[in-house]
Amino acid sequence: MLKLGLATLLDLCFLVATVSAGKHWAFLVAGSNEYYNYRHQADVCHAYHVLRNHGFPEENIIVMMYDDIAYSESNPVKGELINRPGGPNVYPGVPKHYTGQDVRPDVFLKVLSGDAEGVKKLLGRDGKVIESGPDDKIFVNFVDHGGPFVVCFPDSYLHAEDLHSTIKSMHANKHYKQMVIYMEACHSGSMFDKLLESNINVFATTAANPNEDSYVCYYDDERQTFLGDVYSVSWMEDSDRENLTQETLQRQYLIVKNETNTSHVMEYGDQKISNLKVADFQGNLTSKTLTFSGSPYQRTLDAVPVSDVKLEILRRKMLTNSDNTEDQIAYEKLLKLKQETEDYFKKIVEHVTHLPLYEIYLNAPLHLTDFKCYRESLMLIRDMCPGLGYHKNDYISKQLKVIANMCEADIPAQKIWAAIGRASYDSNICIQST
């Protein structure tokens, strides 16, 4: 008699349950690298096990993560990632479809849209893509840093307009029946707000509204970093607990919104999809749970905004070792970097307006239609001031609101770009990074 392993039986059960309803696909993405971002890859590895423990077929899951954390020199427990205090190791078994330099926004969009030839042209090799059709459901979970109308990858941004254009093309070409996106990033609401239509069968929830940071949680003294993000661990720990065939996406959204009281969890797109069961996108079997027994940990007790993660890690290190001069110096450098970043954007405003209008542009309601001005401005900042690029500076995300609002204020783009050049020329933060 043929003997089947548990994983194979789960896959067969899921296949039988969904054969008449099309295939189910999942794309799990951690866009960051470096050890202080430990939580992002821990989030994605946990998400993988959430899906597998609910019977989601292995062959229809794609994972993209840099994979530099589990065996990092900074990780005291080699080969292990945990997503909550005392939690299970979520690293084993997670596939490595796209790692290292393959973690890029252009590759992400090709994988999402099922463009296998496009992936091959970009990477010079074959890569797994979402081969979905008109009856299929897609679940996307993205975690990383973000700013107004962008989310980050190690060396570049994914722009909201590019994500939206790809989704619209997928819808026009019948690449899915319904798509659900869970996005963890600062300002993540800006990736969908006033952009994601309600008639293209996509439902998205985000960790934060367009104007704010998301928050991290679960600081671990041994690992000296944060293990999770508040929004991400909220939805995953809910999925670990629940019978997903009985819980709707809307109910999960409301639970996560209530538990994530550090930022404003948002929903966008087709609200009708939110009435579907979570099982339609995360697997329909009873989970072999990864959760702890007893009451949930209070995630927000040690929560801090993403922009302050490096500072908070150093502060905690200094509390346990007040004689650590190296950490004290690093802490002072971060405070200086924070101030210099703000000063840089103040200079841009003053070069454009000749008035101290920085606070107005920083705090004005965020709205953008001139994406070309914004995109070119961000590229110019990256090229002229590398110290303000992507993951090198956690303080830039909020400041990018200044650029977005200036682009939308009938200021000629060339004038903004000239101001960026002048600010970059005489700012210490740029001079030191060149």
Coordinates of C-alpha atoms in Angstrom, one line a residue:
M1 CA 0.0 0.0 0.0
L2 CA 1.3 3.5 -1.0
K3 CA 2.4 5.5 2.0
L4 CA 2.0 9.3 1.8
G5 CA 3.6 11.9 4.1
L6 CA 1.6 14.5 5.9
A7 CA 2.6 17.3 3.6
T8 CA 1.5 15.3 0.6
L9 CA -1.8 14.4 2.1
L10 CA -2.4 18.1 2.9
D11 CA -1.7 19.0 -0.7
L12 CA -4.1 16.4 -2.0
C13 CA -6.8 17.4 0.4
F14 CA -6.4 21.0 -0.7
L15 CA -6.4 20.0 -4.3
V16 CA -9.6 18.0 -4.0
A17 CA -11.3 20.9 -2.1
T18 CA -10.4 23.5 -4.7
V19 CA -10.3 21.7 -8.0
S20 CA -13.6 23.1 -9.2
A21 CA -12.7 26.6 -8.0
G22 CA -9.5 27.2 -9.9
K23 CA -6.0 27.2 -8.4
H24 CA -4.7 29.2 -5.4
W25 CA -1.4 31.1 -5.6
A26 CA 0.6 32.9 -3.0
F27 CA 3.5 35.3 -3.3
L28 CA 5.4 36.1 -0.1
V29 CA 7.9 38.9 -0.2
A30 CA 10.4 40.5 2.3
G31 CA 11.9 43.4 0.5
S32 CA 14.7 44.2 2.9
N33 CA 18.1 43.0 4.0
E34 CA 20.5 43.6 6.9
Y35 CA 20.2 42.1 10.4
Y36 CA 18.3 45.0 12.0
N37 CA 15.5 44.2 9.6
Y38 CA 15.3 40.6 11.0
R39 CA 11.5 40.9 11.5
H40 CA 10.7 41.1 7.8
Q41 CA 12.1 37.8 6.9
A42 CA 10.7 36.3 10.1
D43 CA 7.3 37.6 9.1
V44 CA 7.5 36.0 5.6
C45 CA 8.8 32.7 6.9
H46 CA 5.9 32.6 9.4
A47 CA 3.5 33.5 6.6
Y48 CA 4.8 30.5 4.6
H49 CA 4.1 28.1 7.5
V50 CA 0.6 29.7 8.0
L51 CA -0.3 28.8 4.5
R52 CA 1.3 25.3 4.5
N53 CA -0.3 24.5 7.9
H54 CA -3.6 25.3 6.3
G55 CA -3.0 23.0 3.4
F56 CA -1.9 25.5 0.8
P57 CA -0.1 23.6 -2.0
E58 CA 3.7 24.0 -1.9
E59 CA 4.0 24.2 -5.7
N60 CA 1.8 27.3 -5.8
I61 CA 3.7 29.4 -3.2
I62 CA 6.6 31.7 -4.3
V63 CA 8.9 33.2 -1.7
M64 CA 11.2 36.2 -2.3
M65 CA 13.6 37.2 0.5
Y66 CA 17.2 38.2 0.7
D67 CA 18.0 35.3 3.0
D68 CA 20.9 37.0 4.9
I69 CA 19.5 36.8 8.4
A70 CA 19.3 33.2 9.5
Y71 CA 23.0 32.7 9.2
S72 CA 24.1 36.3 9.7
E73 CA 27.1 36.9 11.9
S74 CA 24.9 39.0 14.1
N75 CA 22.4 36.2 14.7
P76 CA 23.4 34.3 17.9
V77 CA 21.2 31.4 17.0
K78 CA 22.4 30.3 13.5
G79 CA 19.8 28.8 11.2
E80 CA 16.9 30.1 13.2
L81 CA 14.3 32.8 12.8
I82 CA 11.5 33.3 15.3
N83 CA 8.5 35.7 14.9
R84 CA 7.6 36.0 18.6
P85 CA 9.2 35.6 22.0
G86 CA 10.0 32.0 22.6
G87 CA 8.4 31.1 19.4
P88 CA 9.1 28.2 17.0
N89 CA 11.8 28.4 14.4
V90 CA 10.0 29.4 11.2
Y91 CA 13.0 29.3 8.9
P92 CA 13.3 25.5 8.1
G93 CA 11.4 24.4 5.0
V94 CA 10.9 27.8 3.5
P95 CA 11.8 27.7 -0.2
K96 CA 14.3 30.1 -1.7
H97 CA 12.9 31.0 -5.1
Y98 CA 14.4 34.5 -5.2
T99 CA 17.2 35.6 -2.8
G100 CA 20.0 38.1 -2.7
Q101 CA 20.3 40.4 -5.7
D102 CA 17.2 38.8 -7.2
V103 CA 15.1 40.7 -4.7
R104 CA 14.1 43.6 -6.9
P105 CA 10.9 45.5 -7.9
D106 CA 11.2 44.6 -11.6
V107 CA 11.6 40.9 -10.8
F108 CA 8.7 41.2 -8.3
L109 CA 6.4 42.6 -10.9
K110 CA 7.4 40.0 -13.5
V111 CA 6.8 37.1 -11.0
L112 CA 3.4 38.6 -10.0
S113 CA 2.2 39.0 -13.5
G114 CA 3.4 35.5 -14.6
D115 CA 6.0 36.8 -17.0
A116 CA 8.5 33.9 -17.1
E117 CA 10.3 35.3 -20.1
G118 CA 10.6 38.6 -18.4
V119 CA 12.2 37.0 -15.4
K120 CA 14.6 35.1 -17.5
K121 CA 15.7 38.3 -19.4
L122 CA 16.2 40.1 -16.1
L123 CA 18.1 37.4 -14.2
G124 CA 19.6 35.2 -17.0
R125 CA 17.9 32.2 -15.6
D126 CA 14.4 30.6 -15.3
G127 CA 12.4 31.6 -12.3
K128 CA 9.1 30.5 -10.8
V129 CA 6.2 32.8 -11.6
I130 CA 2.5 32.9 -10.8
E131 CA 1.0 30.9 -13.7
S132 CA -2.6 32.0 -12.9
G133 CA -5.7 32.1 -15.0
P134 CA -9.2 33.5 -14.9
D135 CA -10.5 31.1 -12.2
D136 CA -7.6 31.5 -9.9
K137 CA -7.1 33.3 -6.6
I138 CA -3.9 35.1 -5.6
F139 CA -2.7 36.1 -2.2
V140 CA 0.2 38.5 -1.9
N141 CA 2.0 39.4 1.3
F142 CA 4.6 42.1 1.1
V143 CA 6.7 43.3 4.1
D144 CA 9.4 46.0 4.1
H145 CA 10.0 49.7 4.6
G146 CA 8.0 52.2 2.6
G147 CA 7.3 55.9 2.0
P148 CA 4.7 57.9 0.2
F149 CA 3.7 56.0 -3.0
V150 CA 6.7 53.6 -2.7
V151 CA 7.8 50.5 -0.9
C152 CA 11.4 49.5 -0.7
F153 CA 13.7 46.9 -2.0
P154 CA 17.4 46.7 -1.1
D155 CA 18.5 48.9 -4.0
S156 CA 15.4 50.5 -5.4
Y157 CA 11.8 51.5 -4.9
L158 CA 8.6 49.8 -6.1
H159 CA 6.4 52.7 -7.2
A160 CA 2.6 52.7 -6.6
E161 CA 1.9 53.5 -10.2
D162 CA 4.0 50.5 -11.4
L163 CA 2.2 48.1 -9.0
H164 CA -1.2 49.5 -10.1
S165 CA -0.4 49.3 -13.8
T166 CA 0.7 45.6 -13.4
I167 CA -2.5 44.7 -11.5
K168 CA -4.7 46.5 -14.1
S169 CA -2.9 44.6 -16.9
M170 CA -3.3 41.3 -15.0
H171 CA -7.0 42.0 -14.7
A172 CA -7.4 42.9 -18.3
N173 CA -5.7 39.7 -19.4
K174 CA -7.7 37.6 -17.0
H175 CA -4.8 36.5 -14.8
Y176 CA -6.9 36.0 -11.7
K177 CA -10.4 35.8 -10.4
Q178 CA -9.7 37.6 -7.1
M179 CA -6.5 38.9 -5.6
V180 CA -5.9 39.8 -1.9
I181 CA -2.9 41.9 -0.8
Y182 CA -1.6 42.3 2.7
M183 CA 1.0 45.0 2.8
E184 CA 3.3 45.8 5.8
A185 CA 5.2 49.1 5.3
C186 CA 5.3 52.7 6.5
H187 CA 2.8 54.8 4.5
S188 CA 1.6 51.6 2.9
G189 CA -1.9 53.0 2.5
S190 CA -0.5 55.4 -0.2
M191 CA 0.2 52.4 -2.4
F192 CA -3.6 52.0 -2.9
D193 CA -5.4 55.1 -1.7
K194 CA -7.2 56.7 -4.6
L195 CA -5.4 54.3 -6.9
L196 CA -6.9 50.9 -6.5
E197 CA -10.3 50.7 -8.2
S198 CA -13.1 48.8 -6.7
N199 CA -14.0 47.0 -10.0
I200 CA -10.8 45.0 -10.7
N201 CA -11.4 42.2 -8.1
V202 CA -8.6 43.2 -5.7
F203 CA -8.9 43.7 -2.0
A204 CA -6.0 45.1 -0.1
T205 CA -5.2 45.8 3.6
T206 CA -2.3 47.8 4.8
A207 CA -0.4 48.3 8.1
A208 CA -0.7 52.0 8.0
N209 CA -2.5 54.9 6.3
P210 CA -0.8 57.0 3.7
N211 CA 0.7 59.5 6.2
E212 CA 2.2 57.4 9.0
D213 CA 4.8 54.8 10.1
S214 CA 4.0 51.2 10.8
Y215 CA 5.3 49.7 14.0
V216 CA 7.5 46.9 15.1
C217 CA 7.2 44.6 18.1
Y218 CA 8.6 41.7 20.1
Y219 CA 12.1 42.9 21.0
D220 CA 14.4 40.0 21.9
D221 CA 17.3 40.6 24.3
E222 CA 19.3 37.6 23.1
R223 CA 19.0 38.5 19.4
Q224 CA 19.1 42.3 20.1
T225 CA 16.5 43.1 17.5
F226 CA 12.7 43.1 16.9
L227 CA 11.1 39.8 15.9
G228 CA 8.0 41.0 14.2
D229 CA 5.8 43.8 12.9
V230 CA 2.6 44.6 14.7
Y231 CA 0.3 44.3 11.7
S232 CA 1.9 41.2 10.3
V233 CA 2.0 39.2 13.5
S234 CA -1.6 40.2 14.2
W235 CA -2.9 38.7 11.1
M236 CA -0.7 35.6 11.2
E237 CA -1.4 34.8 14.9
D238 CA -5.1 35.2 14.1
S239 CA -4.8 32.8 11.1
D240 CA -2.9 30.4 13.4
R241 CA -5.8 30.4 15.9
E242 CA -8.8 30.5 13.6
N243 CA -10.7 28.0 11.5
L244 CA -10.2 29.9 8.3
T245 CA -13.2 28.3 6.6
Q246 CA -15.4 30.1 9.1
E247 CA -13.6 33.5 9.2
T248 CA -14.1 36.2 6.5
L249 CA -11.4 38.5 5.3
Q250 CA -13.5 41.4 6.7
R251 CA -13.5 39.8 10.2
Q252 CA -9.7 39.2 10.0
Y253 CA -9.3 42.8 8.9
L254 CA -11.3 44.1 11.9
I255 CA -9.5 41.9 14.3
V256 CA -6.1 43.1 13.0
K257 CA -7.3 46.7 13.0
N258 CA -8.4 46.4 16.6
E259 CA -5.1 44.8 17.7
T260 CA -2.9 47.1 15.7
N261 CA -3.5 50.2 17.8
T262 CA -0.2 51.7 17.0
S263 CA -1.1 52.7 13.4
H264 CA -4.2 52.8 11.3
V265 CA -4.8 49.6 9.5
M266 CA -6.6 50.3 6.2
E267 CA -8.6 48.5 3.5
Y268 CA -8.9 49.3 -0.2
G269 CA -10.4 48.0 -3.4
D270 CA -13.3 45.6 -3.9
Q271 CA -15.1 45.3 -0.6
K272 CA -17.2 42.4 -1.8
I273 CA -14.1 40.2 -1.7
S274 CA -13.8 40.9 2.0
N275 CA -16.9 38.8 2.5
L276 CA -15.1 35.7 1.2
K277 CA -13.5 33.3 3.7
V278 CA -9.9 33.7 4.6
A279 CA -9.5 30.0 3.6
D280 CA -10.0 31.1 0.0
F281 CA -6.6 32.8 0.1
Q282 CA -4.6 31.1 2.9
G283 CA -5.7 27.5 2.8
N284 CA -8.8 25.7 4.0
L285 CA -7.6 23.0 6.4
T286 CA -7.4 23.2 10.2
S287 CA -4.0 24.6 11.1
K288 CA -1.3 22.6 12.9
T289 CA -0.9 25.8 14.9
L290 CA 2.4 27.7 15.4
T291 CA 0.9 29.8 18.2
F292 CA 1.6 29.7 21.9
S293 CA -0.8 28.3 24.4
G294 CA -2.6 30.7 26.7
S295 CA -3.2 34.4 26.2
P296 CA -1.5 36.3 23.3
Y297 CA 1.5 38.4 24.1
Q298 CA 0.8 42.1 24.2
R299 CA 2.4 43.1 20.9
T300 CA 2.2 46.8 21.5
L301 CA 3.9 47.0 24.9
D302 CA 7.3 47.4 23.3
A303 CA 6.2 48.7 19.9
V304 CA 8.1 51.5 18.3
P305 CA 7.7 53.2 14.9
V306 CA 9.9 51.8 12.1
S307 CA 11.8 55.0 11.7
D308 CA 13.1 54.6 15.3
V309 CA 14.1 50.9 15.2
K310 CA 17.8 51.5 14.9
L311 CA 17.8 54.0 17.7
E312 CA 15.7 51.8 20.0
I313 CA 17.9 48.8 19.4
L314 CA 21.0 50.8 20.4
R315 CA 19.2 52.3 23.4
R316 CA 18.3 48.9 24.7
K317 CA 21.9 47.7 24.1
M318 CA 23.2 50.7 26.1
L319 CA 20.8 49.9 29.0
T320 CA 22.3 46.5 29.4
N321 CA 25.9 47.6 28.8
S322 CA 26.4 51.3 29.7
D323 CA 30.2 51.0 29.0
N324 CA 29.7 50.2 25.4
T325 CA 31.3 53.2 23.8
E326 CA 30.8 51.9 20.3
D327 CA 27.0 51.8 20.6
Q328 CA 26.9 55.2 22.2
I329 CA 28.8 56.7 19.3
A330 CA 26.5 54.9 16.9
Y331 CA 23.5 56.3 18.8
E332 CA 24.8 59.9 18.5
K333 CA 25.5 59.4 14.8
L334 CA 21.9 58.3 14.2
L335 CA 20.5 61.3 16.0
K336 CA 22.7 63.5 13.9
L337 CA 21.6 61.7 10.7
K338 CA 18.0 62.3 11.7
Q339 CA 18.5 66.0 12.0
E340 CA 20.6 66.2 8.9
T341 CA 17.9 64.4 6.9
E342 CA 15.3 66.9 8.0
D343 CA 17.7 69.8 7.3
Y344 CA 18.3 68.5 3.8
F345 CA 14.6 68.6 2.9
K346 CA 14.2 72.0 4.5
K347 CA 16.9 73.3 2.2
I348 CA 15.1 71.9 -0.8
V349 CA 11.9 73.8 0.2
E350 CA 13.8 77.0 0.8
H351 CA 15.6 76.8 -2.5
V352 CA 12.3 76.4 -4.3
T353 CA 10.1 78.9 -2.4
H354 CA 12.6 81.2 -0.7
L355 CA 10.3 80.8 2.3
P356 CA 10.3 78.5 5.4
L357 CA 7.3 76.5 4.2
Y358 CA 8.8 73.1 5.1
E359 CA 6.3 72.3 7.8
I360 CA 3.4 73.0 5.4
Y361 CA 4.7 70.6 2.8
L362 CA 5.5 68.0 5.4
N363 CA 2.1 68.1 7.1
A364 CA -0.2 68.8 4.1
P365 CA -2.7 66.0 3.2
L366 CA -0.9 63.6 0.9
H367 CA -2.1 63.4 -2.6
L368 CA -0.2 62.9 -5.9
T369 CA -1.0 62.8 -9.6
D370 CA 2.3 64.0 -11.0
F371 CA 4.1 60.7 -10.6
K372 CA 6.8 61.6 -13.2
C373 CA 7.9 64.5 -11.1
Y374 CA 8.0 62.4 -8.0
R375 CA 9.8 59.5 -9.5
E376 CA 12.5 61.6 -11.2
S377 CA 12.9 63.6 -7.9
L378 CA 13.6 60.3 -5.9
M379 CA 16.0 59.1 -8.6
L380 CA 17.9 62.4 -8.4
I381 CA 18.1 62.3 -4.6
R382 CA 19.4 58.7 -4.8
D383 CA 22.1 59.7 -7.4
M384 CA 23.2 62.9 -5.8
C385 CA 22.9 61.9 -2.2
P386 CA 23.5 58.2 -1.7
G387 CA 23.2 58.5 2.1
L388 CA 19.5 59.1 1.6
G389 CA 18.9 56.0 -0.4
Y390 CA 16.5 53.2 0.4
H391 CA 17.5 51.2 3.5
K392 CA 20.5 53.4 4.3
N393 CA 18.3 56.0 6.0
D394 CA 15.2 55.2 8.0
Y395 CA 14.3 58.9 8.3
I396 CA 13.7 59.6 4.7
S397 CA 10.2 58.0 4.3
K398 CA 8.4 60.7 6.2
Q399 CA 10.4 63.4 4.5
L400 CA 9.4 62.2 1.0
K401 CA 6.0 63.7 1.7
V402 CA 7.6 67.1 1.1
I403 CA 8.6 66.0 -2.4
A404 CA 5.2 64.5 -3.2
N405 CA 3.4 67.6 -2.1
M406 CA 5.7 69.9 -3.9
C407 CA 5.2 68.0 -7.1
E408 CA 1.5 68.4 -6.7
A409 CA 1.7 72.1 -5.9
D410 CA 2.1 73.4 -9.5
I411 CA 5.8 74.0 -8.9
P412 CA 7.7 73.2 -12.2
A413 CA 9.5 69.9 -11.8
Q414 CA 12.7 71.5 -13.1
K415 CA 12.7 73.9 -10.3
I416 CA 12.3 71.1 -7.7
W417 CA 15.2 69.2 -9.4
A418 CA 17.4 72.2 -9.4
A419 CA 16.7 72.7 -5.6
I420 CA 17.6 69.0 -5.0
G421 CA 20.9 69.6 -6.8
R422 CA 21.7 72.7 -4.7
A423 CA 20.7 71.0 -1.4
S424 CA 22.8 68.0 -2.3
Y425 CA 25.8 70.1 -3.1
D426 CA 26.0 71.8 0.3
S427 CA 24.5 69.2 2.7
N428 CA 26.8 67.3 4.9
I429 CA 24.7 64.2 4.6
C430 CA 25.4 64.1 0.9
I431 CA 29.0 65.2 1.0
Q432 CA 29.8 62.4 3.6
S433 CA 28.1 59.7 1.5
T434 CA 29.8 60.4 -1.8

